CSV table of N, CA and C in Angstrom, one decimal:
chain,number,residue,atom,x,y,z
K,1,MET,N,4.9,7.1,-2.9
K,1,MET,CA,5.8,6.1,-2.3
K,1,MET,C,4.9,4.9,-1.8
K,2,ARG,N,5.3,3.7,-2.1
K,2,ARG,CA,4.7,2.5,-1.7
K,2,ARG,C,5.4,1.9,-0.5
K,3,VAL,N,4.7,1.5,0.5
K,3,VAL,CA,5.4,0.8,1.6
K,3,VAL,C,6.1,-0.5,1.2
K,4,LYS,N,7.3,-0.7,1.7
K,4,LYS,CA,8.1,-1.9,1.3
K,4,LYS,C,8.4,-2.6,2.6
K,5,THR,N,8.7,-3.9,2.5
K,5,THR,CA,9.1,-4.7,3.7
K,5,THR,C,10.2,-4.0,4.5
K,6,ALA,N,11.1,-3.4,3.9
K,6,ALA,CA,12.2,-2.7,4.6
K,6,ALA,C,11.7,-1.6,5.5
K,7,ASP,N,10.5,-1.1,5.3
K,7,ASP,CA,9.9,0.0,6.1
K,7,ASP,C,9.3,-0.6,7.4
K,8,LEU,N,9.2,-1.9,7.5
K,8,LEU,CA,8.5,-2.5,8.6
K,8,LEU,C,9.5,-2.9,9.7
K,9,ASP,N,9.5,-2.2,10.8
K,9,ASP,CA,10.4,-2.6,11.9
K,9,ASP,C,9.5,-3.3,13.0
K,10,ASP,N,10.2,-3.8,14.0
K,10,ASP,CA,9.5,-4.6,15.1
K,10,ASP,C,8.3,-3.8,15.7
K,11,VAL,N,8.5,-2.5,15.9
K,11,VAL,CA,7.4,-1.7,16.5
K,11,VAL,C,6.2,-1.7,15.5
K,12,LEU,N,6.4,-1.5,14.3
K,12,LEU,CA,5.2,-1.4,13.3
K,12,LEU,C,4.6,-2.8,13.2
K,13,ILE,N,5.4,-3.9,13.3
K,13,ILE,CA,4.8,-5.2,13.2
K,13,ILE,C,4.0,-5.5,14.4
K,14,ARG,N,4.5,-5.1,15.6
K,14,ARG,CA,3.7,-5.3,16.9
K,14,ARG,C,2.4,-4.4,16.8
K,15,ARG,N,2.5,-3.2,16.2
K,15,ARG,CA,1.3,-2.4,16.1
K,15,ARG,C,0.3,-3.0,15.2
K,16,PHE,N,0.8,-3.6,14.1
K,16,PHE,CA,-0.2,-4.3,13.2
K,16,PHE,C,-0.9,-5.5,14.0
K,17,HIS,N,-0.1,-6.3,14.7
K,17,HIS,CA,-0.7,-7.4,15.4
K,17,HIS,C,-1.6,-7.0,16.5
K,18,SER,N,-1.4,-5.8,17.1
K,18,SER,CA,-2.2,-5.3,18.2
K,18,SER,C,-3.6,-4.9,17.6
K,19,LYS,N,-3.7,-4.7,16.3
K,19,LYS,CA,-4.9,-4.2,15.7
K,19,LYS,C,-5.6,-5.4,14.9
K,20,SER,N,-5.2,-6.6,15.1
K,20,SER,CA,-5.8,-7.7,14.4
K,20,SER,C,-6.0,-8.8,15.5
K,21,ALA,N,-6.9,-9.7,15.1
K,21,ALA,CA,-7.2,-10.8,16.0
K,21,ALA,C,-7.3,-12.1,15.2
K,22,ARG,N,-6.6,-13.2,15.7
K,22,ARG,CA,-6.7,-14.5,15.0
K,22,ARG,C,-8.0,-15.1,15.3
K,23,GLN,N,-8.7,-15.5,14.2
K,23,GLN,CA,-10.0,-16.2,14.3
K,23,GLN,C,-9.8,-17.7,14.3
K,24,PRO,N,-10.8,-18.4,14.8
K,24,PRO,CA,-10.7,-19.9,14.9
K,24,PRO,C,-10.4,-20.6,13.6
K,25,ASN,N,-10.7,-19.9,12.4
K,25,ASN,CA,-10.4,-20.5,11.1
K,25,ASN,C,-9.0,-20.2,10.7
K,26,GLY,N,-8.2,-19.5,11.6
K,26,GLY,CA,-6.8,-19.2,11.3
K,26,GLY,C,-6.6,-17.8,10.7
K,27,CYS,N,-7.6,-17.2,10.2
K,27,CYS,CA,-7.5,-15.9,9.5
K,27,CYS,C,-7.3,-14.8,10.6
K,28,LEU,N,-6.5,-13.8,10.1
K,28,LEU,CA,-6.4,-12.6,11.0
K,28,LEU,C,-7.5,-11.6,10.6
K,29,GLU,N,-8.3,-11.1,11.6
K,29,GLU,CA,-9.3,-10.2,11.3
K,29,GLU,C,-8.9,-8.8,11.8
K,30,TRP,N,-9.0,-7.8,10.9
K,30,TRP,CA,-8.6,-6.5,11.3
K,30,TRP,C,-9.6,-5.9,12.2
K,31,GLN,N,-9.1,-5.2,13.3
K,31,GLN,CA,-10.0,-4.7,14.4
K,31,GLN,C,-9.9,-3.2,14.4
K,32,ALA,N,-9.2,-2.5,13.5
K,32,ALA,CA,-9.0,-1.1,13.6
K,32,ALA,C,-9.7,-0.4,12.5
K,33,HIS,N,-9.1,0.7,12.0
K,33,HIS,CA,-9.7,1.6,10.9
K,33,HIS,C,-10.0,0.8,9.7
K,34,ILE,N,-11.2,1.0,9.2
K,34,ILE,CA,-11.7,0.5,7.9
K,34,ILE,C,-12.0,1.7,7.0
K,35,ASP,N,-11.6,1.6,5.8
K,35,ASP,CA,-11.9,2.7,4.9
K,35,ASP,C,-13.3,2.6,4.3
K,36,PHE,N,-13.6,3.6,3.4
K,36,PHE,CA,-15.0,3.6,2.9
K,36,PHE,C,-15.3,2.5,1.9
K,37,HIS,N,-14.2,1.7,1.5
K,37,HIS,CA,-14.4,0.6,0.6
K,37,HIS,C,-14.5,-0.7,1.4
K,38,GLY,N,-14.3,-0.6,2.8
K,38,GLY,CA,-14.4,-1.8,3.6
K,38,GLY,C,-13.1,-2.5,3.9
K,39,TYR,N,-12.0,-1.8,3.5
K,39,TYR,CA,-10.7,-2.4,3.7
K,39,TYR,C,-10.0,-1.8,5.0
K,40,GLY,N,-9.3,-2.7,5.7
K,40,GLY,CA,-8.5,-2.3,6.9
K,40,GLY,C,-7.4,-1.5,6.4
K,41,ARG,N,-7.1,-0.4,7.1
K,41,ARG,CA,-6.0,0.5,6.8
K,41,ARG,C,-5.1,0.8,8.0
K,42,MET,N,-3.8,1.0,7.8
K,42,MET,CA,-2.9,1.5,8.8
K,42,MET,C,-1.9,2.4,8.2
K,43,LYS,N,-1.6,3.5,8.9
K,43,LYS,CA,-0.6,4.4,8.4
K,43,LYS,C,0.8,4.0,8.8
K,44,ILE,N,1.7,4.0,7.8
K,44,ILE,CA,3.1,3.7,8.0
K,44,ILE,C,3.9,4.9,7.3
K,45,LEU,N,4.7,5.5,8.0
K,45,LEU,CA,5.5,6.6,7.5
K,45,LEU,C,4.6,7.7,6.8
K,46,GLY,N,3.4,7.9,7.4
K,46,GLY,CA,2.5,8.9,6.9
K,46,GLY,C,1.7,8.5,5.7
K,47,GLU,N,1.8,7.3,5.3
K,47,GLU,CA,1.1,6.8,4.1
K,47,GLU,C,0.2,5.6,4.6
K,48,GLY,N,-1.1,5.7,4.1
K,48,GLY,CA,-2.0,4.6,4.4
K,48,GLY,C,-1.7,3.4,3.6
K,49,CYS,N,-1.8,2.2,4.2
K,49,CYS,CA,-1.5,1.0,3.6
K,49,CYS,C,-2.6,-0.1,4.0
K,50,GLY,N,-3.0,-0.9,3.1
K,50,GLY,CA,-4.0,-1.9,3.3
K,50,GLY,C,-3.5,-2.9,4.3
K,51,ALA,N,-4.4,-3.3,5.3
K,51,ALA,CA,-4.0,-4.3,6.3
K,51,ALA,C,-3.7,-5.6,5.6
K,52,HIS,N,-4.4,-6.0,4.6
K,52,HIS,CA,-4.1,-7.2,3.9
K,52,HIS,C,-2.8,-7.2,3.2
K,53,ARG,N,-2.3,-6.1,2.7
K,53,ARG,CA,-1.0,-5.9,2.1
K,53,ARG,C,0.1,-6.1,3.2
K,54,LEU,N,-0.2,-5.4,4.3
K,54,LEU,CA,0.8,-5.5,5.4
K,54,LEU,C,0.9,-7.0,5.9
K,55,ALA,N,-0.2,-7.6,6.0
K,55,ALA,CA,-0.2,-9.0,6.5
K,55,ALA,C,0.7,-9.9,5.5
K,56,TRP,N,0.5,-9.7,4.2
K,56,TRP,CA,1.4,-10.4,3.3
K,56,TRP,C,2.8,-10.1,3.5
K,57,MET,N,3.2,-8.8,3.6
K,57,MET,CA,4.5,-8.4,3.7
K,57,MET,C,5.2,-8.9,5.0
K,58,ILE,N,4.5,-8.9,6.1
K,58,ILE,CA,5.0,-9.4,7.3
K,58,ILE,C,5.3,-10.9,7.2
K,59,ALA,N,4.4,-11.7,6.5
K,59,ALA,CA,4.5,-13.1,6.4
K,59,ALA,C,5.5,-13.5,5.3
K,60,HIS,N,5.5,-12.8,4.1
K,60,HIS,CA,6.3,-13.2,3.0
K,60,HIS,C,7.3,-12.3,2.3
K,61,GLY,N,7.3,-11.0,2.8
K,61,GLY,CA,8.1,-10.0,2.2
K,61,GLY,C,7.4,-9.1,1.2
K,62,ASP,N,8.1,-8.4,0.4
K,62,ASP,CA,7.5,-7.5,-0.6
K,62,ASP,C,6.5,-8.3,-1.5
K,63,ILE,N,5.5,-7.6,-1.9
K,63,ILE,CA,4.5,-8.2,-2.9
K,63,ILE,C,5.2,-8.1,-4.3
K,64,PRO,N,5.3,-9.2,-5.0
K,64,PRO,CA,6.0,-9.1,-6.3
K,64,PRO,C,5.3,-8.1,-7.3
K,65,SER,N,6.0,-7.5,-8.1
K,65,SER,CA,5.5,-6.5,-9.1
K,65,SER,C,4.5,-7.2,-10.0
K,66,GLY,N,3.4,-6.6,-10.2
K,66,GLY,CA,2.3,-7.2,-11.0
K,66,GLY,C,1.4,-8.1,-10.3
K,67,MET,N,1.6,-8.3,-9.0
K,67,MET,CA,0.8,-9.2,-8.2
K,67,MET,C,0.1,-8.4,-7.1
K,68,GLY,N,-1.0,-8.9,-6.6
K,68,GLY,CA,-1.8,-8.3,-5.5
K,68,GLY,C,-2.0,-9.2,-4.4
K,69,ALA,N,-2.2,-8.7,-3.2
K,69,ALA,CA,-2.5,-9.5,-2.0
K,69,ALA,C,-4.0,-9.5,-1.8
K,70,LEU,N,-4.5,-10.7,-1.7
K,70,LEU,CA,-6.0,-10.9,-1.5
K,70,LEU,C,-6.3,-11.6,-0.2
K,71,HIS,N,-7.5,-11.4,0.2
K,71,HIS,CA,-7.9,-12.1,1.5
K,71,HIS,C,-8.2,-13.6,1.2
K,72,HIS,N,-7.5,-14.5,1.9
K,72,HIS,CA,-7.7,-15.9,1.7
K,72,HIS,C,-9.1,-16.3,2.0
K,73,CYS,N,-9.7,-15.7,3.1
K,73,CYS,CA,-11.1,-16.1,3.4
K,73,CYS,C,-12.1,-15.1,2.8
K,74,ASP,N,-11.6,-14.1,2.1
K,74,ASP,CA,-12.5,-13.2,1.4
K,74,ASP,C,-13.3,-12.4,2.4
K,75,ASN,N,-12.9,-12.3,3.6
K,75,ASN,CA,-13.6,-11.5,4.6
K,75,ASN,C,-13.3,-10.0,4.4
């Protein structure tokens, strides 16, 4: 199962924001769990999801099929 925007309620969105910090350049920097590849991760409905994917879904909705979410600042 892949996390969808419909799975994100206000509690999960607040939890996401509590684990990130806005940097002076405008980027959100993940402050919580980092996997062995260096990516921020958060569990939603028992499934791990990339913090960068969550940031996209919170801001824009579901990630279109065939597309990926990348870090704008590449941090």
